[in-house]
XYZ file of C-alpha atoms in Angstrom:
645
model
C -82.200 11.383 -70.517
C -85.829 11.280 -71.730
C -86.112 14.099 -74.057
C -87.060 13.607 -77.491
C -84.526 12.094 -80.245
C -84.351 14.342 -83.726
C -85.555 11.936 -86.526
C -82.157 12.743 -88.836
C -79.608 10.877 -86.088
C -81.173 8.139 -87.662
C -80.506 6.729 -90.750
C -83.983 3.908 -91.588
C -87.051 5.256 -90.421
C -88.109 2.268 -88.182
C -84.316 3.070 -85.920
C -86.335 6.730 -85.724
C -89.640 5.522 -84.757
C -87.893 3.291 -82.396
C -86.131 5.735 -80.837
C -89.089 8.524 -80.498
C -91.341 5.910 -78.675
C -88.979 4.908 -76.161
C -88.164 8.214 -75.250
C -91.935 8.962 -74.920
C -92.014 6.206 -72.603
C -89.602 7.465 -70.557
C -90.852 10.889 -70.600
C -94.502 9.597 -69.230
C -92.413 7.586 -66.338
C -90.516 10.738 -65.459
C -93.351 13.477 -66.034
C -94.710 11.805 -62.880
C -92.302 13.265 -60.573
C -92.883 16.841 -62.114
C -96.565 17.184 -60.744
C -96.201 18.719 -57.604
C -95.740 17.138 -54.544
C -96.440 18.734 -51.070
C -93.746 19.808 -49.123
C -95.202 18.795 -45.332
C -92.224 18.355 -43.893
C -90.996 21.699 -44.577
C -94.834 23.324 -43.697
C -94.707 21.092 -40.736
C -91.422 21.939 -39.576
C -92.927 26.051 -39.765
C -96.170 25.376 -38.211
C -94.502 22.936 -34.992
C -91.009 23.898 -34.492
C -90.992 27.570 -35.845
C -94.153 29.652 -35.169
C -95.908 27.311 -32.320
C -98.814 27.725 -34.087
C -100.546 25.504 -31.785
C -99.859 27.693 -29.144
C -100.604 30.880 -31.174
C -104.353 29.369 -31.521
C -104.471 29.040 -27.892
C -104.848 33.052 -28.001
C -107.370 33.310 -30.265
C -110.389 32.766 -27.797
C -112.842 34.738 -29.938
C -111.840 33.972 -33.479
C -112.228 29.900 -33.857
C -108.474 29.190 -32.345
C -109.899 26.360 -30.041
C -111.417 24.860 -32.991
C -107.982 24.377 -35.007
C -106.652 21.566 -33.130
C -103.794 19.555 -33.850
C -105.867 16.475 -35.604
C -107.565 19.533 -37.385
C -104.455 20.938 -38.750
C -103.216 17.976 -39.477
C -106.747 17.045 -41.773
C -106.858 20.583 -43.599
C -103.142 19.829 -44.361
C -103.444 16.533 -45.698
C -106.808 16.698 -47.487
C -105.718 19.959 -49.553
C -102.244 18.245 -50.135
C -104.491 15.131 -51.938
C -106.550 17.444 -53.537
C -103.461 19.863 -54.665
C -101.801 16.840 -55.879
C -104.070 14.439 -57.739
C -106.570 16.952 -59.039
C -104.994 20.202 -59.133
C -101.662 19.868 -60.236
C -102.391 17.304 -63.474
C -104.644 19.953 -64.733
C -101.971 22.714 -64.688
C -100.380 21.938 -68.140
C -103.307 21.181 -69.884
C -104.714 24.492 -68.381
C -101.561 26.292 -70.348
C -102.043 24.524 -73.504
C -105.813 24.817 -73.983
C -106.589 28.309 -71.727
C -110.165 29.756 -71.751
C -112.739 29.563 -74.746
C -114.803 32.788 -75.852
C -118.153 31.622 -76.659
C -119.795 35.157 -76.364
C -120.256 37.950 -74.276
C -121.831 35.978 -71.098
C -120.719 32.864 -71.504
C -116.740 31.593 -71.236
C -115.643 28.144 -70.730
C -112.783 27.070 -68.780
C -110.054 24.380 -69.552
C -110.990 21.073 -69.084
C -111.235 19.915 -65.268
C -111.664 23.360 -64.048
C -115.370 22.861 -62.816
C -115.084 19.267 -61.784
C -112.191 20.627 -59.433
C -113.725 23.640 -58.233
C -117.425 21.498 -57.751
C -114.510 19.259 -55.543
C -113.189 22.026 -53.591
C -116.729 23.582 -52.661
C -117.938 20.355 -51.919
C -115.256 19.910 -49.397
C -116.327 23.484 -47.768
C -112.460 24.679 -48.593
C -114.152 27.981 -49.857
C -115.737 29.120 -46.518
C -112.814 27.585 -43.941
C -111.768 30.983 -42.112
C -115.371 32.936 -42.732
C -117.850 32.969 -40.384
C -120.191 30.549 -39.397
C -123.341 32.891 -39.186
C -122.546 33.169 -43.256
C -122.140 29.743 -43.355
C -118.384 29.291 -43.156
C -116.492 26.929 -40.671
C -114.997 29.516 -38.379
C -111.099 28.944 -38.597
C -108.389 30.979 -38.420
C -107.385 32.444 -41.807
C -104.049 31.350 -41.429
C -105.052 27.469 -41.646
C -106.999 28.365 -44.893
C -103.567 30.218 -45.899
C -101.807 27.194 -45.150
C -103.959 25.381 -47.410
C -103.691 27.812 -50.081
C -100.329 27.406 -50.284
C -100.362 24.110 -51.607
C -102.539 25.105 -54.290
C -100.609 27.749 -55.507
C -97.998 25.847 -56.117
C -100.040 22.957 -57.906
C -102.408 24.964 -59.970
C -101.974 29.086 -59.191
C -104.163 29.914 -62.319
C -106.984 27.332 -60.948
C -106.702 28.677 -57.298
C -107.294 32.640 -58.699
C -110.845 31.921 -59.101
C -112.178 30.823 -55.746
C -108.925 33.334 -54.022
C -110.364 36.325 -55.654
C -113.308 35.053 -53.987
C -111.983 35.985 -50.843
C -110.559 39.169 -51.482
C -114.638 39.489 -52.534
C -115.651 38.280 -49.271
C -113.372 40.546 -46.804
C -114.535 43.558 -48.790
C -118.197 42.715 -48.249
C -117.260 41.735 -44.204
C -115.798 44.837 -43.260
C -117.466 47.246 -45.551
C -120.747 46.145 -46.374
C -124.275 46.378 -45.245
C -126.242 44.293 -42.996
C -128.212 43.571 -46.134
C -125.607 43.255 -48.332
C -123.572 40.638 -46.201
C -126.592 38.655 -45.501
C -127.721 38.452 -49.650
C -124.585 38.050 -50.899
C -122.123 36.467 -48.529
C -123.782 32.745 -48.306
C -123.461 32.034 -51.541
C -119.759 33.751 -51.701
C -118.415 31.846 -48.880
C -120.019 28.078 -49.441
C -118.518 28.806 -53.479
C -121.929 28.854 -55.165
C -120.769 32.373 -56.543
C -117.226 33.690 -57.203
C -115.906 37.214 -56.729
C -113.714 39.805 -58.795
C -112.217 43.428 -58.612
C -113.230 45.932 -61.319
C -110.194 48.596 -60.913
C -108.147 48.927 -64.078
C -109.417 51.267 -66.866
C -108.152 51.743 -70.509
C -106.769 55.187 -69.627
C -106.293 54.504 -65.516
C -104.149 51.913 -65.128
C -102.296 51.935 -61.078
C -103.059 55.395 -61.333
C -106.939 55.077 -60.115
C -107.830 59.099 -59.728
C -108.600 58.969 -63.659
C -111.798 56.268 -63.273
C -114.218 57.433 -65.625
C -116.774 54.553 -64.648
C -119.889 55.965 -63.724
C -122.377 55.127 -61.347
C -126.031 57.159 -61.318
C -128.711 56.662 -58.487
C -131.901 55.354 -59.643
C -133.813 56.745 -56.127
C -134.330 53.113 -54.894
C -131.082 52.733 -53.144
C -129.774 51.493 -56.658
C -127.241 52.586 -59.234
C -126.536 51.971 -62.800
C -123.503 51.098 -63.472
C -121.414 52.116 -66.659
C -118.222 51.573 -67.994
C -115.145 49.636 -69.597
C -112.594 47.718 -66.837
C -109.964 45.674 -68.403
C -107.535 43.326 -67.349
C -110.227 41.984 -65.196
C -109.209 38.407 -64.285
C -111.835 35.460 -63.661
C -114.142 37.952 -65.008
C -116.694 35.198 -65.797
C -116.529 32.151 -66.621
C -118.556 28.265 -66.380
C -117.702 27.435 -62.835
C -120.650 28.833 -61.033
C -123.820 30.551 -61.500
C -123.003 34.097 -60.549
C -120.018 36.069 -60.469
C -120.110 39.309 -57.984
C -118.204 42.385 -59.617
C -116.538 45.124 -56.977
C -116.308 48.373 -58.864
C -114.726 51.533 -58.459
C -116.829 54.367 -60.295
C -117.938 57.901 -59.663
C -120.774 59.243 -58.452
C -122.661 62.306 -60.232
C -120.432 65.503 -59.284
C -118.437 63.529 -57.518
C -114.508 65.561 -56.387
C -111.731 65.386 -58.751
C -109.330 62.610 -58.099
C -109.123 59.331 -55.937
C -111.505 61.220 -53.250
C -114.231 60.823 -55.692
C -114.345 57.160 -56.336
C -116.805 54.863 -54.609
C -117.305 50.971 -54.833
C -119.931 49.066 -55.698
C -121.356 45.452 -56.201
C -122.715 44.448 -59.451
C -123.590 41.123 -59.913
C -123.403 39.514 -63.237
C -126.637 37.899 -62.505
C -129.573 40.052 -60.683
C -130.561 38.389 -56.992
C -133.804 38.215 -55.319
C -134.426 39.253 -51.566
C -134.197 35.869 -51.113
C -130.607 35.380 -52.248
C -131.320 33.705 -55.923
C -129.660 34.538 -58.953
C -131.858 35.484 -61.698
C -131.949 37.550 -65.279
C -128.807 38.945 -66.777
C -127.661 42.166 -65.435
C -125.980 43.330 -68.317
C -122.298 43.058 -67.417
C -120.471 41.933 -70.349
C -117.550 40.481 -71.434
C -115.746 42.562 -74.562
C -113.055 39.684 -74.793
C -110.471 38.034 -73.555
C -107.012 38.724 -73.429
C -104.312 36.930 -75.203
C -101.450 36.716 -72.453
C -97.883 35.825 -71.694
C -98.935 32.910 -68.916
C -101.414 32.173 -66.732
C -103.864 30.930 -69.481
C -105.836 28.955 -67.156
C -106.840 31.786 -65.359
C -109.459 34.091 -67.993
C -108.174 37.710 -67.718
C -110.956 39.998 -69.771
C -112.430 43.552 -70.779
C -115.539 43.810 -68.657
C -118.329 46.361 -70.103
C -120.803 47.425 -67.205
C -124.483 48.854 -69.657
C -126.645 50.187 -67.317
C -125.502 47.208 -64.866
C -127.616 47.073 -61.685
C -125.500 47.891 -58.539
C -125.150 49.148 -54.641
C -123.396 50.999 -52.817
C -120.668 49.228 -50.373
C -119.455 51.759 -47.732
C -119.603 55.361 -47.775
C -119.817 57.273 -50.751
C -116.431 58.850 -52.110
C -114.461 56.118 -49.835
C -114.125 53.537 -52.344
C -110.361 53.402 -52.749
C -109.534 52.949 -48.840
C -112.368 50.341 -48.849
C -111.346 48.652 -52.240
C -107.802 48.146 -50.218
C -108.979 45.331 -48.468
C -109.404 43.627 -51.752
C -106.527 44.583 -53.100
C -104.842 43.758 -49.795
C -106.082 40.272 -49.700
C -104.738 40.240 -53.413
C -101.093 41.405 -52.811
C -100.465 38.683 -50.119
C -102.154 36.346 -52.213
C -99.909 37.281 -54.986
C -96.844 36.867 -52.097
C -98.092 32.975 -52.161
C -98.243 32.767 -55.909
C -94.419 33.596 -55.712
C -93.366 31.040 -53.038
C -95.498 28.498 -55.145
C -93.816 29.396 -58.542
C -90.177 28.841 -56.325
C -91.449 25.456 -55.215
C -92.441 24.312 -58.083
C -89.959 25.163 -60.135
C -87.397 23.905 -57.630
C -89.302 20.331 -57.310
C -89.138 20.101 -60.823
C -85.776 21.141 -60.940
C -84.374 19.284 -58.505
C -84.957 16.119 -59.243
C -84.004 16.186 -63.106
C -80.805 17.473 -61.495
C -80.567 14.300 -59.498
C -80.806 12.132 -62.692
C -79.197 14.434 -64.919
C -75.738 13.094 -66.123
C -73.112 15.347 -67.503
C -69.334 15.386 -67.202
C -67.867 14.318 -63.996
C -67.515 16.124 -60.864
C -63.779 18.513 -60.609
C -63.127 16.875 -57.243
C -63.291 13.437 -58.506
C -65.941 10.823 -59.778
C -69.542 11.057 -57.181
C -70.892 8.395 -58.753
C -68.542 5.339 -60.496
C -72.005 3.021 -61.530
C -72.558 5.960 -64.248
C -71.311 7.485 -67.270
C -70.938 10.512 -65.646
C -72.210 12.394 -62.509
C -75.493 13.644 -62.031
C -75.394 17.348 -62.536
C -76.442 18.403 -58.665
C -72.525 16.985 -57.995
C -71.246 20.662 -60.091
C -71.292 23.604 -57.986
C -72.946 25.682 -60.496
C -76.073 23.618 -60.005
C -76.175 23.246 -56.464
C -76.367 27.168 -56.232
C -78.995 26.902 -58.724
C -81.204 24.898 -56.716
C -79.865 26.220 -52.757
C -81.447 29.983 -54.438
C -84.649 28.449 -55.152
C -84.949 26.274 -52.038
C -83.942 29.720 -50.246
C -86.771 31.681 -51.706
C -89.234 29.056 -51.287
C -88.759 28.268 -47.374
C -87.834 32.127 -46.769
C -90.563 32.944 -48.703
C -93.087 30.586 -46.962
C -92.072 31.290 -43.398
C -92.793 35.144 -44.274
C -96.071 34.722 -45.503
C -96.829 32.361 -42.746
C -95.755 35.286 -40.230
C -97.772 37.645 -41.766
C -101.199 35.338 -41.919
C -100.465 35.043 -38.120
C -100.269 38.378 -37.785
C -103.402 38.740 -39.298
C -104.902 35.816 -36.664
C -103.866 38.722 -34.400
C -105.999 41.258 -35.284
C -109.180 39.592 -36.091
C -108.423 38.312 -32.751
C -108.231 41.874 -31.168
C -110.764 43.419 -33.541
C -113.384 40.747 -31.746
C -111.955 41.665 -28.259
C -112.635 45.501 -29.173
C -108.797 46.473 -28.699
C -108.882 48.888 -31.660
C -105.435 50.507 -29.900
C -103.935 47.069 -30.823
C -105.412 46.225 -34.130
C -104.412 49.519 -35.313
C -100.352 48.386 -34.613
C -100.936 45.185 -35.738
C -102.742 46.691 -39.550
C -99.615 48.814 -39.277
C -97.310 46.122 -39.101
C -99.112 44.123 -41.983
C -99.475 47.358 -43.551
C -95.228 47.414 -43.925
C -94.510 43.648 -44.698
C -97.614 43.692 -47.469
C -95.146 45.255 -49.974
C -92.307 43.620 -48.676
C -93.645 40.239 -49.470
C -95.479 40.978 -52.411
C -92.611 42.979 -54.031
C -89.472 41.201 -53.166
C -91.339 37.601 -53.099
C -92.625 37.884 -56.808
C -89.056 39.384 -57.866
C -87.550 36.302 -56.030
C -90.110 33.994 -57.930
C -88.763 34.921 -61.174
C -85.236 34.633 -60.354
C -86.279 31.421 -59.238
C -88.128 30.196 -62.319
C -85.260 31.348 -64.162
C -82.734 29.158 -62.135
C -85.418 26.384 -62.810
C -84.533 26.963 -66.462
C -81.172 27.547 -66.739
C -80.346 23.979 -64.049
C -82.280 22.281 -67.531
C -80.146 23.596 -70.106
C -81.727 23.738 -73.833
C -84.223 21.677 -72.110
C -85.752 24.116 -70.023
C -86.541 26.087 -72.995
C -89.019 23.094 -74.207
C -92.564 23.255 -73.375
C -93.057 19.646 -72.469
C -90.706 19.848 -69.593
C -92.681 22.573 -67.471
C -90.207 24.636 -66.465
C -90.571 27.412 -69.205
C -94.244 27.690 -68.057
C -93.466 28.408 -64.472
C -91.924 31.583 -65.552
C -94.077 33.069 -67.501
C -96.931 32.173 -65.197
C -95.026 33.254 -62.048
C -94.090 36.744 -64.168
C -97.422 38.510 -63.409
C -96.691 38.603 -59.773
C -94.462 41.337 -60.047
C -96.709 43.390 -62.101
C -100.473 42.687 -61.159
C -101.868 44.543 -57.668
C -98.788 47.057 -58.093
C -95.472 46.692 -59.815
C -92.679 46.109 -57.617
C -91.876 49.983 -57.990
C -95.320 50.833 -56.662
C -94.819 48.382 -54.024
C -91.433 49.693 -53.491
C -93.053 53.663 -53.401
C -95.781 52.259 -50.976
C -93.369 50.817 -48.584
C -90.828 53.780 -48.445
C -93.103 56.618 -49.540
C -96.228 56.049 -47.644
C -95.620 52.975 -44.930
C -92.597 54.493 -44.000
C -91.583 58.319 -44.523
C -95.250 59.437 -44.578
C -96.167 57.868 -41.106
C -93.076 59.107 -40.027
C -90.952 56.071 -39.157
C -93.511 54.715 -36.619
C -94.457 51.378 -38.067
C -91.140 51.109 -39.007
C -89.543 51.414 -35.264
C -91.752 49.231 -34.316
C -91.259 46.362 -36.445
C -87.501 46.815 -36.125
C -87.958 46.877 -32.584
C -89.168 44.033 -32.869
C -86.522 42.357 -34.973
C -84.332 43.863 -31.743
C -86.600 41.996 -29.350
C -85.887 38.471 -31.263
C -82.710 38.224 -32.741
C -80.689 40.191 -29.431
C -81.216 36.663 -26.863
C -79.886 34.682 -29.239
C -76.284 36.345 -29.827
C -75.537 34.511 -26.283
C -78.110 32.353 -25.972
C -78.641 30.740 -29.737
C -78.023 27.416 -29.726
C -75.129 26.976 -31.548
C -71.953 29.245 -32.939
C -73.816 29.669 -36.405
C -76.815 30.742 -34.831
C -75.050 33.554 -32.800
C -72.944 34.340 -35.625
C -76.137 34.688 -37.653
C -77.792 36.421 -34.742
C -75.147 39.478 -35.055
C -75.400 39.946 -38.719
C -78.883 40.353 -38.764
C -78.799 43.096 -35.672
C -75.945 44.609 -37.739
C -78.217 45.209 -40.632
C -80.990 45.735 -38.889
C -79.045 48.707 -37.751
C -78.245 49.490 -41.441
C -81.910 49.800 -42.123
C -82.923 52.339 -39.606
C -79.945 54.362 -40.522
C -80.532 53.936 -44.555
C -83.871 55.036 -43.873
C -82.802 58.248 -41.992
C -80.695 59.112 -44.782
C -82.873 58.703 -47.053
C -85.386 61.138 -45.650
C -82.905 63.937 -45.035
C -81.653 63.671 -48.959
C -85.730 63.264 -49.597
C -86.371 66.840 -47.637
C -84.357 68.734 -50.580
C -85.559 66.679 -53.674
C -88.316 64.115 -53.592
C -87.146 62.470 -56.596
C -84.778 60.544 -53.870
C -87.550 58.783 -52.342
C -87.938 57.096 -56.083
C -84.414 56.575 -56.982
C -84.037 54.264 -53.726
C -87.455 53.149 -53.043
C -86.792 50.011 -55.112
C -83.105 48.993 -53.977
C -84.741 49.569 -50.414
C -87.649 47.402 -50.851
C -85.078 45.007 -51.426
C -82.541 45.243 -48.806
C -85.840 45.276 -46.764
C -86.778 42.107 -48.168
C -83.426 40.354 -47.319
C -82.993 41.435 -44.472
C -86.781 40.437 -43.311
C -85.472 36.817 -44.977
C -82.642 36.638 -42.974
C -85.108 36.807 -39.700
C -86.642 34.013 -40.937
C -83.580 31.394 -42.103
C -82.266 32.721 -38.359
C -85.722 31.785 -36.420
C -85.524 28.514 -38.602
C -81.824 26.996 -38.205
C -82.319 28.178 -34.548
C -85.625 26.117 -34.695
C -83.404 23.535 -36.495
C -80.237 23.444 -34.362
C -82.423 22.951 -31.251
C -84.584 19.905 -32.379
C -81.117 18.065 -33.839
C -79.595 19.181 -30.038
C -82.097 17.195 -28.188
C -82.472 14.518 -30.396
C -85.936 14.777 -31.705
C -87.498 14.645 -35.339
C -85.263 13.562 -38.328
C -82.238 14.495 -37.919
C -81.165 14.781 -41.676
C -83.815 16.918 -42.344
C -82.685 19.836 -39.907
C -79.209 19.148 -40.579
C -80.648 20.391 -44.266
C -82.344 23.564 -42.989
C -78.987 24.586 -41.348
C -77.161 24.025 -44.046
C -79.362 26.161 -45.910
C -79.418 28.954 -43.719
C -75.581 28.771 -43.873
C -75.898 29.467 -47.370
C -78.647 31.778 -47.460
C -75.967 34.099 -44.923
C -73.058 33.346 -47.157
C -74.735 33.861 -50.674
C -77.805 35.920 -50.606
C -77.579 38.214 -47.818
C -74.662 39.513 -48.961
C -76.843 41.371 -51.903
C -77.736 43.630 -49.239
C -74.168 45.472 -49.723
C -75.171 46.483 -53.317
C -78.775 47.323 -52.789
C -77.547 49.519 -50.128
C -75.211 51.543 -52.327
C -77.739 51.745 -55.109
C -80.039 53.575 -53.190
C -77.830 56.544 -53.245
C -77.073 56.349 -57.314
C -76.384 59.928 -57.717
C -79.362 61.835 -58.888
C -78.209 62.998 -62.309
C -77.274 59.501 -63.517
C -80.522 58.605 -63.691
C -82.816 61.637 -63.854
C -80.322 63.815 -65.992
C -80.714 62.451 -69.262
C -83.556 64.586 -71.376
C -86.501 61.945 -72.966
C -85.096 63.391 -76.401
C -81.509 62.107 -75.828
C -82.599 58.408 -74.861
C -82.614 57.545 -78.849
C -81.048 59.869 -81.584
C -82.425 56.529 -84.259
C -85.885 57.926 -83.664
C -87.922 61.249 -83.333
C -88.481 62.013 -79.732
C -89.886 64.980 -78.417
């Protein structure tokens, strides 16, 4: 309806002209409705009606809970959706078309409207919302800032990896750090004066960290040189702030073999005084930046560390278990870049889907003042669009358990309950790789849909959609591919600890869902209610035969691991679409809220049960693909066209 018009329909050149600058116009009247647009009734509807998140800050008497009250909530929510959607989300395209500028080896510009947007967002104290306020934070609960972050995932995800590495900086330094250390570095961290990144990835080590060659040498002052190549090192500098704070795995002099002879260490890119002020060069480079798929916004680089000036953070040789806070903090943030690359692609989606004409409807004419009927009247479509709208809302109420969850055990970390912080890591320490594997995968498919609900369109740049996916498509690889994810959550979350965090979060599933197969407040619900137990059954049982086919040939525990992450991941979904239409059913019941709008989260948990969940059937038959169709074939014999050894 607005795209452009190919010059040779026309036969005078004027008709062409003509043609090319109305469309235009209609393009720049329509492009409006593709920036992103907050979705507060659905966050609303999560944060009220679903998790009682008012009266989950009620609990948190030593971690800032009395200080997120309602009018507070309601402020964070509404300032950050402003600030997602008139600064943030214009800047998103132009950030794909223009990307980051090499100017040399210590300086890197960003696109245009990067700075004045992250000077807005520091200015506002967004940075240091859930960090303490002895550092000079606000003293929140992180899941308010998660809220928050949300929105800006969606709007501008490339933007919003600068200051959210940040924080994966910033809990590193918290629980791992020095005295010293926290009180030099952390100010600056948390009020956004100085950004943060991870150093991991080598040219030779990529997931596989034991083979780190960085090196780090003591200089006898409590110092270290630094030296060594990262890569793939995103937000590795650039012209936002003054200072950007490396952590970096590296070994120490005769260091053990393997991962138990990494350690982690600060390096700033800019030395800093005792008195916290950045100062001469510190010789961390940048080699260059990479050309990439998506996300050009965000400036992804080779890092060279020369004799770099850094410190120790924790205990020598215990880098990788500390560097997993980071990374940690990463894959849940990575969980939100895929519920923000659903909801954008679906907003953008849906409503050229509403305006759309093609054809007319099979079960008659939907709309008779039209040509033809807008394309969200064809089935087809309306699948299209209920997947996306699935993964987004299933996606966001899982994250927003898990940031809860997280509330939790700051909560009894402070009270000294280390007995129940412990289960509560462990249950964060199974969902991590659920989200961040099965929410990314979902993100693509959803991107796709985005696509495919445009036609030919979707294909062209101008229309947005094509960039969603391929910024949404690093998700699934970056802090873990899904199949590490998937390895993590079987292999070591599961069959390692020996079912225990397991049986506990499926005891808790047990402890939910069971009132509500009487007591759910309508015949959906309860119907819902049973096929969740049912596969919740499913899961403990998959998982039992998993292990037992595991104890002859550990190969099994990789053939499934992925088709279980899955069936994990939709069956963790299905909690959520059954907490939510119960949520739902029970406002409409007693008359409160808009009723239209919970009529629409029922009827898409009705088709999240009838469409999606079914997928469970085939992932759980996958995971027992007979060994020798996958692992039988020799390397040699995958191509005969080429010389394979």
């Amino acid at each position: 309806i607005f795209f452009r018009v190919d010059i040779i329909m026309f036969s005078k050149p004027q008709q062409a002209r003509s043609a090319l600058s109305a469309s235009r116009r209609m393009f720049s009247k329509t492009a409006a409705l593709q920036n992103y647009k907050a979705p507060m009734h659905e966050m609303k509807f999560l944060i009220e009606d679903v998790w009682k998140v008012q009266e989950h800050y009620k609990k948190l008497k030593l971690t800032g809970g009395e200080n997120a009250t309602p009018e507070t909530i309601n402020m964070v929510l509404e300032e950050m959706a402003k600030f997602c959607e008139n600064d943030l989300s214009p800047l998103n395209e132009v950030a794909d078309n223009v990307g980051c500028k090499y100017v040399n080896k210590t300086e890197i510009k960003t696109p245009p409207g990067f700075k004045d947007a992250y000077d807005k967002y520091t200015a506002g104290g967004w940075q240091g919302l859930n960090y303490p306020e002895s550092y000079g934070g606000q003293g929140l609960p992180q899941s308010l800032a998660t809220f928050a972050a949300e929105m800006a995932a969606a709007a501008n995800w490339t933007w919003l990896m600068y200051p959210g590495l940040s924080k994966g900086c910033i809990n590193t330094i918290l629980a791992h750090g020095t005295e010293a250390l926290k009180a030099k570095y952390l100010p600056n961290l948390i009020n956004g004066t100085w950004t943060g990144t991870m150093c991991l990835t080598e040219a030779q080590a990529g997931s596989d960290l034991s083979l780190v060659k960085t090196m780090a040498t003591p200089t006898g002052d409590g110092k270290y040189k630094i030296n060594g190549t990262k890569i793939f090192i995103s937000c590795g500098d650039h012209d936002m702030c003054e200072n950007v704070i490396h952590c970096v795995l590296a070994r120490l002099p005769n260091a053990p073999e393997g991962t138990r002879g990494i350690s982690l260490f600060l390096v700033p890119k800019r030395k800093v005084d005792d008195q916290g002020n950045s100062g001469e060069l510190n010789n961390v480079n940048v080699g260059r930046i990479e050309e990439k798929m998506g996300c050009h916004g965000s400036m992804t680089c080779v890092m060279e560390f020369d004799d770099a000036e850094g410190f120790l953070i924790g205990k020598e040789n215990k880098g990788l278990p500390h560097m997993f806070t980071f990374i940690n903090t990463s894959r849940i943030g990575t969980a939100i870049q895929g519920i923000g690359g659903a909801e954008s692609s679906f907003q953008n989606a849906l409503w050229y889907a509403k305006e759309r004409e093609a054809m007319r409807s099979l079960s008659g004419i939907k709309a008779p003042n039209r040509k033809a009927d807008p394309i969200i009247e064809h089935p087809d479509v309306r699948r299209m669009l209920l997947t996306q709208k699935c993964i987004a809302e299933g996606g966001r109420s899982m994250v927003y358990e898990c940031t809860l969850l997280s509330d939790l055990e700051k909560e009894a970390e402070a009270a000294g309950d280390k007995q129940r912080a412990k289960q509560i890591d462990d249950d964060m320490g199974l969902l991590t790789p659920i989200l961040k594997g099965f929410l990314t995968e979902s993100a693509v498919e959803a991107a796709s849909l985005g696509i495919q609900i445009y036609g030919g369109h979707g294909y062209i740049k101008e229309n947005k959609q094509e960039q969603v996916l391929r910024d949404v498509r690093i998700g699934a690889i970056w802090e873990g591919t899904t199949g590490i994810q998937a390895l993590d959550l079987l292999g070591r979350k599961v069959l390692q600890q020996k079912f225990k965090p397991l049986n506990h979060r499926l005891k808790h599933l047990y402890k939910e869902v069971y009132p509500l197969l009487t007591g759910g407040s309508s015949t959906a619900v309860k119907k819902h209610a049973w096929q969740v137990l049912k596969l919740t059954v499913q899961w403990q049982y998959l998982t039992y035969k998993i292990a037992l086919k595991a104890a002859r040939n550990k190969d099994v525990v990789g053939i499934a691991s992925v088709d279980y992450l899955f069936f994990a991941g939709y069956v963790t979904m299905a909690y959520h679409f059954l907490k939510m239409e119960e949520a739902a059913t029970r406002e409409k019941n007693a008359g409160r809220g808009n009723a239209d709008f919970y009529l629409s989260k029922i009827q898409t948990s009705a088709f999240y049960f009838d469409h999606l969940l079914p997928r469970t059937k085939r992932h759980a038959a996958s995971m027992f693909t007979p060994f020798d169709s996958i692992m039988g074939m020799k390397p040699a014999h995958f191509s005969f066209d080429h010389a394979l050894n």
